[in-house]
């Protein structure tokens, strides 16, 4: 086995080991993960929250037993493949072993370690960005049409995973138009590849059309509730922090795209970088949407740095460039990953606050990072609902109705009673079983809305009581209350149908 292959294998093994070590057992899964896992039970060409690829992966996880090991395996796998893609890009650009090790180190010890801890579309999104850019590099270098087709397939896979791929096209298209590479638009194979990409994503586009384009409604809702809190200066600060240990390589890559003669054919990547950042800023995108942009620039930088540090005293700086990402990783290890308990975070809040880790989507600082708060209280909720369900299910069919997708998904994942909880939130609005005449209702309400529930729902049942609540003070769901209503006086399905129709009316 070649030395290069052994080193690459070492990086990939290290990647998997670290990913499993940076997650503390003090945390449950994150709320989005439960929704994605539930999609395995409801195959479709689209969902209100995401395109279909995540559901396909969830189905594979389901076949493998639905354990936490496999849930965490796939984002780690996508991160490992990203390292391999950057390795291949560096080889294509003519990089030596030092360039390969530098690039792999920069990718391994970066924000991707945090991103790859969560089973969300983001890990595959970053991989698809890197793979698409790699296809562009290969096409420019070889002018072989097959790389256009590979690029079309990669784009389609990325699009069917997360619509964030559209930003990639919006950034690279104008850069290509103003570069000598615009000759690609005169190639027949380009348009055949374009048609291939459209064919591959067409089932999802058809699903969007048939369902009144819920993605438009989702984006409007996102803009009103979350993106309005996005600070553009904060966005730029986050970009620096995400790859701070790799900043020398990224800046060197941008410089080389302008001034390093062997990179002249790839100069469109310089314009693409700034076009893409501008578009993200214009739309007030969340900071992590741009993570997929950077890995390919590390490959350019690694090759260029290898060239300028090849001889003389400069060659002694080579080890320094490899050590820099590690030096930044060591302090970040304490604040960037869910490897410390909530109690530890409370005792060291200053270091988290200084890096903006305590700022949530509502624009305010909280006790612990939002992602971590979203990983607490779920087992507690599911176990309590299971216990309550056991007590009332014998008296008739019981519906478990939650306020949000996290609650419903967590109950469905942890339940030992076969509960299929639903919600009017996210994709669960499409998963109600209205063929069952329900006698009882277990209602999980957010803390802010719990006081009105008894008054609103009790008249439709013989009994109603607040049975329990989430008591974990660090959980984002802290205070969420479990109500139990038994002996329905009316057919509650009519009211459910009415609320479902209202929720699905996007006008």
Short mmCIF file of C-alpha atoms in Angstrom, two decimals:
data_model
loop_
_atom_site.label_atom_id
_atom_site.label_comp_id
_atom_site.label_asym_id
_atom_site.label_seq_id
_atom_site.Cartn_x
_atom_site.Cartn_y
_atom_site.Cartn_z
CA UNK A 1 0.00 0.00 0.00
CA UNK A 2 1.32 3.43 -0.95
CA UNK A 3 2.47 5.83 1.76
CA UNK A 4 -0.12 8.40 0.64
CA UNK A 5 -2.93 5.86 0.89
CA UNK A 6 -1.87 4.85 4.40
CA UNK A 7 -1.81 8.47 5.55
CA UNK A 8 -5.23 9.15 4.02
CA UNK A 9 -6.62 6.04 5.73
CA UNK A 10 -5.16 7.31 9.00
CA UNK A 11 -6.96 10.64 8.65
CA UNK A 12 -10.26 8.91 7.91
CA UNK A 13 -9.94 6.55 10.89
CA UNK A 14 -9.01 9.51 13.10
CA UNK A 15 -12.05 11.38 11.80
CA UNK A 16 -14.42 8.60 12.86
CA UNK A 17 -12.78 8.22 16.27
CA UNK A 18 -12.98 11.93 17.08
CA UNK A 19 -16.61 12.19 15.95
CA UNK A 20 -17.68 9.58 18.49
CA UNK A 21 -15.52 11.10 21.24
CA UNK A 22 -16.82 14.68 21.07
CA UNK A 23 -20.39 13.79 22.11
CA UNK A 24 -21.13 13.49 25.83
CA UNK A 25 -23.65 10.83 26.93
CA UNK A 26 -25.31 13.59 28.96
CA UNK A 27 -27.16 14.63 25.80
CA UNK A 28 -29.98 13.05 23.81
CA UNK A 29 -30.35 13.46 20.06
CA UNK A 30 -31.03 16.95 18.70
CA UNK A 31 -34.65 17.87 17.84
CA UNK A 32 -34.07 17.93 14.07
CA UNK A 33 -32.63 14.42 14.16
CA UNK A 34 -35.90 12.96 15.46
CA UNK A 35 -37.84 14.50 12.58
CA UNK A 36 -35.38 13.18 10.00
CA UNK A 37 -35.53 9.69 11.51
CA UNK A 38 -39.33 9.69 11.44
CA UNK A 39 -39.29 10.49 7.72
CA UNK A 40 -38.09 6.92 7.12
CA UNK A 41 -41.65 5.79 7.95
CA UNK A 42 -43.20 8.19 5.43
CA UNK A 43 -41.41 7.87 2.04
CA UNK A 44 -42.06 10.75 -0.35
CA UNK A 45 -40.29 12.86 -2.98
CA UNK A 46 -40.36 15.86 -0.69
CA UNK A 47 -41.15 17.13 2.78
CA UNK A 48 -42.15 20.44 4.27
CA UNK A 49 -38.80 20.69 6.05
CA UNK A 50 -36.24 19.15 3.67
CA UNK A 51 -35.91 17.42 0.29
CA UNK A 52 -36.07 13.58 0.23
CA UNK A 53 -32.45 12.36 0.50
CA UNK A 54 -32.40 12.52 4.31
CA UNK A 55 -35.40 10.18 4.47
CA UNK A 56 -33.54 7.65 2.29
CA UNK A 57 -30.60 7.67 4.67
CA UNK A 58 -33.01 7.41 7.62
CA UNK A 59 -34.51 4.30 6.06
CA UNK A 60 -31.05 2.72 5.87
CA UNK A 61 -30.51 3.63 9.55
CA UNK A 62 -33.89 2.07 10.37
CA UNK A 63 -32.88 -1.17 8.64
CA UNK A 64 -29.67 -1.17 10.69
CA UNK A 65 -31.57 -0.92 13.97
CA UNK A 66 -32.05 2.84 14.43
CA UNK A 67 -29.32 2.97 17.08
CA UNK A 68 -27.41 6.11 18.03
CA UNK A 69 -24.24 4.54 16.62
CA UNK A 70 -25.65 4.44 13.09
CA UNK A 71 -27.37 7.81 13.44
CA UNK A 72 -23.97 9.38 14.17
CA UNK A 73 -22.15 7.19 11.64
CA UNK A 74 -23.54 8.82 8.51
CA UNK A 75 -22.61 12.46 9.24
CA UNK A 76 -19.16 11.20 10.23
CA UNK A 77 -19.00 9.26 6.96
CA UNK A 78 -19.88 12.36 4.94
CA UNK A 79 -17.16 14.26 6.78
CA UNK A 80 -14.65 11.52 6.00
CA UNK A 81 -15.58 11.54 2.31
CA UNK A 82 -15.13 15.32 2.31
CA UNK A 83 -11.54 14.78 3.47
CA UNK A 84 -11.06 12.30 0.62
CA UNK A 85 -12.51 14.76 -1.93
CA UNK A 86 -10.14 17.52 -0.83
CA UNK A 87 -7.27 15.03 -0.92
CA UNK A 88 -8.15 14.18 -4.54
CA UNK A 89 -8.50 17.88 -5.42
CA UNK A 90 -5.01 18.57 -4.07
CA UNK A 91 -3.63 15.70 -6.13
CA UNK A 92 -5.37 17.08 -9.23
CA UNK A 93 -3.83 20.50 -8.60
CA UNK A 94 -0.36 18.94 -8.40
CA UNK A 95 0.12 18.97 -4.64
CA UNK A 96 2.85 16.93 -2.94
CA UNK A 97 2.59 14.93 0.28
CA UNK A 98 2.99 18.05 2.42
CA UNK A 99 0.09 19.71 0.61
CA UNK A 100 -2.05 16.60 1.10
CA UNK A 101 -1.32 16.39 4.83
CA UNK A 102 -1.87 20.14 5.25
CA UNK A 103 -5.23 20.01 3.48
CA UNK A 104 -6.40 16.92 5.37
CA UNK A 105 -5.35 18.44 8.71
CA UNK A 106 -7.17 21.69 7.97
CA UNK A 107 -10.38 19.84 7.08
CA UNK A 108 -10.18 17.36 9.95
CA UNK A 109 -9.64 19.97 12.67
CA UNK A 110 -12.25 22.49 11.60
CA UNK A 111 -15.89 23.37 12.15
CA UNK A 112 -16.78 20.14 10.36
CA UNK A 113 -16.09 18.25 13.58
CA UNK A 114 -19.05 20.02 15.15
CA UNK A 115 -21.22 19.86 12.05
CA UNK A 116 -20.62 16.13 11.66
CA UNK A 117 -21.89 15.36 15.16
CA UNK A 118 -25.49 15.98 14.10
CA UNK A 119 -27.63 13.87 11.80
CA UNK A 120 -28.85 16.73 9.62
CA UNK A 121 -28.60 17.54 5.88
CA UNK A 122 -25.68 19.90 6.58
CA UNK A 123 -22.92 17.26 6.53
CA UNK A 124 -23.94 15.91 3.13
CA UNK A 125 -24.46 19.49 1.94
CA UNK A 126 -20.82 20.37 2.64
CA UNK A 127 -19.71 17.17 0.92
CA UNK A 128 -21.77 18.00 -2.18
CA UNK A 129 -20.35 21.54 -2.37
CA UNK A 130 -16.81 20.15 -2.20
CA UNK A 131 -17.58 17.39 -4.72
CA UNK A 132 -19.20 19.81 -7.18
CA UNK A 133 -16.22 22.17 -7.04
CA UNK A 134 -13.94 19.16 -7.51
CA UNK A 135 -15.85 18.24 -10.68
CA UNK A 136 -15.35 21.80 -11.96
CA UNK A 137 -11.60 21.56 -11.29
CA UNK A 138 -11.40 18.21 -13.08
CA UNK A 139 -13.32 19.53 -16.07
CA UNK A 140 -11.11 22.62 -16.36
CA UNK A 141 -7.98 20.47 -16.15
CA UNK A 142 -9.06 17.68 -18.52
CA UNK A 143 -11.96 19.16 -20.54
CA UNK A 144 -13.48 15.69 -20.44
CA UNK A 145 -17.31 15.90 -20.74
CA UNK A 146 -17.80 13.16 -18.16
CA UNK A 147 -16.96 15.67 -15.41
CA UNK A 148 -19.90 17.80 -16.50
CA UNK A 149 -22.16 14.80 -16.03
CA UNK A 150 -20.58 13.92 -12.69
CA UNK A 151 -21.15 17.54 -11.66
CA UNK A 152 -24.81 17.32 -12.69
CA UNK A 153 -25.29 14.18 -10.59
CA UNK A 154 -23.52 15.76 -7.60
CA UNK A 155 -25.64 18.90 -7.88
CA UNK A 156 -28.83 16.84 -8.09
CA UNK A 157 -27.83 14.80 -5.04
CA UNK A 158 -27.02 18.00 -3.16
CA UNK A 159 -30.26 19.68 -4.23
CA UNK A 160 -32.31 16.65 -3.19
CA UNK A 161 -30.52 16.82 0.17
CA UNK A 162 -30.76 20.57 0.82
CA UNK A 163 -31.81 23.49 -1.35
CA UNK A 164 -28.70 25.34 -0.18
CA UNK A 165 -27.04 24.05 -3.37
CA UNK A 166 -28.85 26.82 -5.24
CA UNK A 167 -26.53 29.34 -3.56
CA UNK A 168 -23.57 27.47 -5.03
CA UNK A 169 -24.92 27.93 -8.55
CA UNK A 170 -25.81 31.57 -7.93
CA UNK A 171 -22.21 32.18 -6.86
CA UNK A 172 -20.31 30.24 -9.51
CA UNK A 173 -22.45 31.17 -12.55
CA UNK A 174 -21.54 34.90 -12.68
CA UNK A 175 -17.90 34.08 -11.90
CA UNK A 176 -17.83 31.71 -14.84
CA UNK A 177 -19.48 34.26 -17.13
CA UNK A 178 -16.75 36.84 -16.55
CA UNK A 179 -13.89 34.33 -16.86
CA UNK A 180 -12.36 32.60 -19.90
CA UNK A 181 -14.17 29.47 -18.75
CA UNK A 182 -17.41 30.95 -20.09
CA UNK A 183 -16.64 28.91 -23.20
CA UNK A 184 -18.36 26.08 -21.34
CA UNK A 185 -21.68 27.68 -22.29
CA UNK A 186 -20.94 26.89 -25.95
CA UNK A 187 -20.48 23.18 -25.25
CA UNK A 188 -23.29 20.77 -26.17
CA UNK A 189 -22.33 18.49 -23.27
CA UNK A 190 -22.97 21.34 -20.83
CA UNK A 191 -26.62 21.54 -21.83
CA UNK A 192 -27.04 17.77 -21.85
CA UNK A 193 -25.58 17.70 -18.32
CA UNK A 194 -27.91 20.55 -17.36
CA UNK A 195 -30.86 18.54 -18.67
CA UNK A 196 -29.65 15.49 -16.72
CA UNK A 197 -29.56 17.52 -13.52
CA UNK A 198 -33.08 18.84 -14.11
CA UNK A 199 -34.39 15.34 -14.80
CA UNK A 200 -32.87 14.04 -11.57
CA UNK A 201 -34.42 16.78 -9.42
CA UNK A 202 -37.74 16.89 -11.31
CA UNK A 203 -39.58 14.44 -8.98
CA UNK A 204 -38.97 16.82 -6.10
CA UNK A 205 -39.98 19.85 -8.18
CA UNK A 206 -43.18 18.01 -9.15
CA UNK A 207 -43.84 17.23 -5.48
CA UNK A 208 -43.36 20.91 -4.62
CA UNK A 209 -45.83 21.88 -7.36
CA UNK A 210 -48.42 19.31 -6.24
CA UNK A 211 -48.15 20.55 -2.66
CA UNK A 212 -48.36 24.28 -3.47
CA UNK A 213 -44.61 24.86 -3.08
CA UNK A 214 -44.28 24.50 0.70
CA UNK A 215 -40.59 25.44 0.40
CA UNK A 216 -41.69 29.01 -0.37
CA UNK A 217 -43.89 29.05 2.72
CA UNK A 218 -41.06 27.52 4.75
CA UNK A 219 -38.58 30.19 3.60
CA UNK A 220 -41.04 33.01 4.37
CA UNK A 221 -41.61 31.58 7.84
CA UNK A 222 -37.87 31.17 8.34
CA UNK A 223 -37.25 34.77 7.30
CA UNK A 224 -39.93 36.09 9.67
CA UNK A 225 -38.98 34.03 12.72
CA UNK A 226 -35.25 33.37 12.46
CA UNK A 227 -33.40 35.14 9.65
CA UNK A 228 -34.66 38.51 10.87
CA UNK A 229 -32.31 38.00 13.85
CA UNK A 230 -29.30 37.26 11.61
CA UNK A 231 -26.68 39.98 11.99
CA UNK A 232 -24.57 40.37 8.84
CA UNK A 233 -21.51 41.37 10.87
CA UNK A 234 -22.09 38.32 13.04
CA UNK A 235 -22.31 36.21 9.89
CA UNK A 236 -18.86 37.40 8.80
CA UNK A 237 -17.39 36.85 12.26
CA UNK A 238 -18.65 33.27 12.19
CA UNK A 239 -16.98 32.68 8.84
CA UNK A 240 -13.62 33.58 10.39
CA UNK A 241 -14.17 31.31 13.39
CA UNK A 242 -15.38 28.30 11.41
CA UNK A 243 -12.02 27.70 9.73
CA UNK A 244 -9.79 29.87 11.89
CA UNK A 245 -7.10 27.19 12.06
CA UNK A 246 -7.18 26.94 8.27
CA UNK A 247 -7.29 30.68 7.58
CA UNK A 248 -3.68 30.76 6.32
CA UNK A 249 -4.47 28.08 3.74
CA UNK A 250 -7.75 29.72 2.66
CA UNK A 251 -6.18 33.17 2.27
CA UNK A 252 -3.22 31.65 0.46
CA UNK A 253 -5.64 29.89 -1.86
CA UNK A 254 -7.46 33.12 -2.72
CA UNK A 255 -4.14 34.89 -3.28
CA UNK A 256 -2.84 32.08 -5.49
CA UNK A 257 -5.97 32.12 -7.64
CA UNK A 258 -5.03 35.66 -8.63
CA UNK A 259 -1.23 35.54 -8.78
CA UNK A 260 -0.02 31.93 -9.08
CA UNK A 261 0.36 31.16 -12.79
CA UNK A 262 -0.50 27.41 -12.63
CA UNK A 263 -3.87 28.39 -11.07
CA UNK A 264 -4.77 30.84 -13.83
CA UNK A 265 -7.29 28.41 -15.43
CA UNK A 266 -9.09 28.20 -12.08
CA UNK A 267 -9.34 31.96 -11.50
CA UNK A 268 -13.14 31.81 -11.66
CA UNK A 269 -13.01 30.36 -8.14
CA UNK A 270 -11.78 33.72 -6.85
CA UNK A 271 -14.86 35.53 -8.14
CA UNK A 272 -17.12 32.67 -7.12
CA UNK A 273 -15.99 32.99 -3.49
CA UNK A 274 -17.00 36.64 -3.18
CA UNK A 275 -20.16 36.32 -5.26
CA UNK A 276 -21.31 33.49 -2.99
CA UNK A 277 -20.53 35.35 0.24
CA UNK A 278 -22.34 38.43 -1.09
CA UNK A 279 -25.44 36.38 -1.93
CA UNK A 280 -25.48 34.81 1.53
CA UNK A 281 -25.21 38.27 3.10
CA UNK A 282 -27.92 39.70 0.86
CA UNK A 283 -30.41 37.01 1.85
CA UNK A 284 -29.39 37.15 5.53
CA UNK A 285 -28.57 33.45 5.45
CA UNK A 286 -27.60 31.61 8.60
CA UNK A 287 -23.85 31.57 9.10
CA UNK A 288 -23.46 27.80 8.76
CA UNK A 289 -25.05 27.80 5.30
CA UNK A 290 -21.69 28.94 3.91
CA UNK A 291 -19.52 26.21 5.46
CA UNK A 292 -19.47 24.16 2.26
CA UNK A 293 -17.79 27.03 0.42
CA UNK A 294 -14.41 26.78 2.16
CA UNK A 295 -12.95 23.25 1.85
CA UNK A 296 -12.05 23.57 -1.84
CA UNK A 297 -10.11 26.80 -1.16
CA UNK A 298 -8.06 24.91 1.40
CA UNK A 299 -6.93 22.63 -1.42
CA UNK A 300 -5.76 25.61 -3.51
CA UNK A 301 -3.99 27.10 -0.50
CA UNK A 302 -2.31 23.85 0.50
CA UNK A 303 -0.83 23.39 -2.98
CA UNK A 304 0.37 26.99 -3.19
CA UNK A 305 1.91 26.96 0.30
CA UNK A 306 3.67 23.72 -0.55
CA UNK A 307 5.20 25.44 -3.59
CA UNK A 308 6.44 28.59 -1.84
CA UNK A 309 7.78 26.66 1.17
CA UNK A 310 9.63 24.05 -0.87
CA UNK A 311 13.18 25.39 -0.60
CA UNK A 312 15.50 27.45 1.57
CA UNK A 313 14.66 28.47 5.09
CA UNK A 314 10.98 28.56 4.18
CA UNK A 315 10.80 24.78 4.23
CA UNK A 316 11.20 24.90 8.02
CA UNK A 317 7.80 26.61 8.18
CA UNK A 318 6.07 23.55 6.78
CA UNK A 319 5.53 21.82 10.16
CA UNK A 320 4.16 25.10 11.55
CA UNK A 321 1.37 25.13 8.96
CA UNK A 322 0.34 21.62 9.96
CA UNK A 323 0.46 22.44 13.68
CA UNK A 324 -1.62 25.65 13.43
CA UNK A 325 -5.01 23.89 12.96
CA UNK A 326 -4.19 21.63 15.92
CA UNK A 327 -3.29 24.60 18.13
CA UNK A 328 -6.63 26.25 17.38
CA UNK A 329 -8.49 22.97 17.83
CA UNK A 330 -7.26 22.39 21.39
CA UNK A 331 -9.01 25.43 22.98
CA UNK A 332 -12.02 25.06 20.67
CA UNK A 333 -12.42 21.47 21.86
CA UNK A 334 -13.76 22.84 25.14
CA UNK A 335 -16.50 25.03 23.64
CA UNK A 336 -17.35 23.87 20.13
CA UNK A 337 -18.71 20.38 20.84
CA UNK A 338 -21.34 18.81 23.12
CA UNK A 339 -18.63 17.10 25.16
CA UNK A 340 -19.23 18.98 28.41
CA UNK A 341 -22.26 18.71 30.67
CA UNK A 342 -24.72 21.62 31.03
CA UNK A 343 -23.46 22.10 34.58
CA UNK A 344 -19.90 22.53 33.30
CA UNK A 345 -21.06 25.07 30.72
CA UNK A 346 -22.87 27.05 33.42
CA UNK A 347 -19.64 27.24 35.42
CA UNK A 348 -17.65 28.46 32.38
CA UNK A 349 -20.19 30.67 30.62
CA UNK A 350 -17.76 33.47 29.80
CA UNK A 351 -15.73 31.42 27.33
CA UNK A 352 -18.92 30.32 25.55
CA UNK A 353 -20.40 33.81 25.54
CA UNK A 354 -17.21 35.34 24.20
CA UNK A 355 -17.52 33.18 21.08
CA UNK A 356 -21.25 33.82 20.68
CA UNK A 357 -22.11 30.21 21.52
CA UNK A 358 -24.90 31.23 23.91
CA UNK A 359 -26.77 33.32 21.34
CA UNK A 360 -29.95 31.60 20.11
CA UNK A 361 -32.10 32.19 17.05
CA UNK A 362 -34.26 34.61 19.06
CA UNK A 363 -31.26 36.95 19.23
CA UNK A 364 -30.73 36.55 22.99
CA UNK A 365 -28.11 34.79 25.13
CA UNK A 366 -29.16 31.72 27.15
CA UNK A 367 -27.57 29.37 29.71
CA UNK A 368 -26.17 26.86 27.20
CA UNK A 369 -25.84 26.77 23.38
CA UNK A 370 -29.12 26.30 21.52
CA UNK A 371 -28.03 23.06 19.84
CA UNK A 372 -27.20 21.59 23.24
CA UNK A 373 -30.49 22.73 24.78
CA UNK A 374 -32.17 21.03 21.83
CA UNK A 375 -30.50 17.77 22.93
CA UNK A 376 -32.00 17.66 26.42
CA UNK A 377 -35.32 16.63 27.94
CA UNK A 378 -36.41 14.33 25.13
CA UNK A 379 -35.98 10.99 26.91
CA UNK A 380 -37.71 12.44 29.94
CA UNK A 381 -40.66 13.54 27.81
CA UNK A 382 -40.94 10.19 26.00
CA UNK A 383 -40.76 8.13 29.20
CA UNK A 384 -43.43 10.25 30.88
CA UNK A 385 -45.74 10.09 27.86
CA UNK A 386 -45.23 6.31 27.69
CA UNK A 387 -46.21 5.99 31.34
CA UNK A 388 -49.32 8.14 30.90
CA UNK A 389 -50.27 6.38 27.67
CA UNK A 390 -50.16 2.99 29.41
CA UNK A 391 -52.68 4.24 31.95
CA UNK A 392 -55.27 5.57 29.50
CA UNK A 393 -54.89 3.45 26.35
CA UNK A 394 -56.99 0.63 27.82
CA UNK A 395 -60.05 2.91 27.89
CA UNK A 396 -59.95 3.64 24.15
CA UNK A 397 -57.91 4.81 21.19
CA UNK A 398 -55.51 7.54 22.28
CA UNK A 399 -53.99 10.29 20.15
CA UNK A 400 -50.68 11.86 21.21
CA UNK A 401 -50.63 15.41 19.84
CA UNK A 402 -47.59 17.64 20.32
CA UNK A 403 -46.88 21.32 19.79
CA UNK A 404 -43.71 20.84 17.74
CA UNK A 405 -41.86 18.28 15.65
CA UNK A 406 -39.13 17.77 18.23
CA UNK A 407 -41.61 16.57 20.84
CA UNK A 408 -43.42 14.26 18.40
CA UNK A 409 -40.21 12.85 16.95
CA UNK A 410 -38.61 12.20 20.35
CA UNK A 411 -41.69 10.37 21.61
CA UNK A 412 -41.78 8.23 18.47
CA UNK A 413 -38.07 7.42 18.73
CA UNK A 414 -37.92 6.49 22.42
CA UNK A 415 -41.40 5.02 22.94
CA UNK A 416 -41.73 1.46 24.21
CA UNK A 417 -45.49 1.50 23.62
CA UNK A 418 -45.48 1.91 19.84
CA UNK A 419 -46.82 5.46 20.06
CA UNK A 420 -47.10 7.43 16.81
CA UNK A 421 -47.20 11.01 18.04
CA UNK A 422 -48.15 13.77 15.61
CA UNK A 423 -48.16 17.56 15.48
CA UNK A 424 -49.53 20.39 13.37
CA UNK A 425 -45.88 21.43 13.03
CA UNK A 426 -43.56 20.58 10.11
CA UNK A 427 -44.08 17.28 8.28
CA UNK A 428 -46.19 15.76 11.03
CA UNK A 429 -49.19 17.72 9.76
CA UNK A 430 -49.29 15.21 6.88
CA UNK A 431 -48.99 12.12 9.08
CA UNK A 432 -52.26 12.11 11.04
CA UNK A 433 -54.29 8.90 10.97
CA UNK A 434 -57.85 10.21 10.82
CA UNK A 435 -59.36 6.78 10.21
CA UNK A 436 -59.28 6.09 13.95
CA UNK A 437 -62.11 7.34 16.23
CA UNK A 438 -60.08 8.68 19.16
CA UNK A 439 -61.45 8.48 22.68
CA UNK A 440 -58.54 10.01 24.56
CA UNK A 441 -56.00 12.75 23.90
CA UNK A 442 -52.52 13.23 25.33
CA UNK A 443 -51.53 16.80 24.54
CA UNK A 444 -47.95 18.08 24.87
CA UNK A 445 -47.92 21.87 25.02
CA UNK A 446 -45.04 24.33 25.00
CA UNK A 447 -44.42 26.16 28.26
CA UNK A 448 -45.62 29.48 26.84
CA UNK A 449 -49.02 28.09 25.80
CA UNK A 450 -49.81 25.60 28.56
CA UNK A 451 -52.20 27.77 30.57
CA UNK A 452 -54.86 27.92 27.86
CA UNK A 453 -54.95 24.21 27.05
CA UNK A 454 -57.33 23.03 29.77
CA UNK A 455 -59.76 25.84 29.02
CA UNK A 456 -59.73 25.14 25.27
CA UNK A 457 -59.77 21.33 25.18
CA UNK A 458 -61.46 20.17 28.41
CA UNK A 459 -65.04 20.92 27.19
CA UNK A 460 -64.66 18.24 24.50
CA UNK A 461 -63.81 15.49 27.03
CA UNK A 462 -65.21 14.05 30.24
CA UNK A 463 -61.96 14.61 32.14
CA UNK A 464 -58.89 16.75 31.65
CA UNK A 465 -55.78 17.24 33.76
CA UNK A 466 -52.18 18.47 33.58
CA UNK A 467 -50.35 15.22 34.30
CA UNK A 468 -46.64 16.07 34.12
CA UNK A 469 -43.99 18.28 32.53
CA UNK A 470 -40.35 18.40 31.42
CA UNK A 471 -38.29 19.32 34.47
CA UNK A 472 -34.77 19.52 33.01
CA UNK A 473 -33.96 23.20 33.48
CA UNK A 474 -31.36 23.22 30.69
CA UNK A 475 -33.70 21.79 28.07
CA UNK A 476 -35.14 24.15 25.49
CA UNK A 477 -38.41 22.32 26.17
CA UNK A 478 -38.22 22.97 29.92
CA UNK A 479 -41.73 23.40 31.29
CA UNK A 480 -43.50 21.76 28.37
CA UNK A 481 -46.61 20.23 29.91
CA UNK A 482 -48.32 16.89 29.26
CA UNK A 483 -52.12 17.13 29.43
CA UNK A 484 -54.42 14.10 29.51
CA UNK A 485 -58.00 14.23 28.26
CA UNK A 486 -60.21 11.13 28.43
CA UNK A 487 -63.68 10.22 27.22
CA UNK A 488 -64.22 12.35 24.13
CA UNK A 489 -67.74 13.83 23.97
CA UNK A 490 -67.46 14.53 20.23
CA UNK A 491 -65.60 13.13 17.25
CA UNK A 492 -62.38 15.13 17.59
CA UNK A 493 -61.33 14.20 14.05
CA UNK A 494 -63.44 17.02 12.61
CA UNK A 495 -61.54 19.57 14.65
CA UNK A 496 -58.26 17.92 13.66
CA UNK A 497 -59.18 18.09 9.96
CA UNK A 498 -60.03 21.77 10.30
CA UNK A 499 -56.70 22.61 11.95
CA UNK A 500 -54.75 20.52 9.43
CA UNK A 501 -56.40 22.35 6.52
CA UNK A 502 -55.70 25.71 8.16
CA UNK A 503 -52.04 24.80 8.72
CA UNK A 504 -51.61 23.62 5.12
CA UNK A 505 -53.18 26.74 3.65
CA UNK A 506 -50.08 28.65 2.52
CA UNK A 507 -51.92 31.65 1.12
#
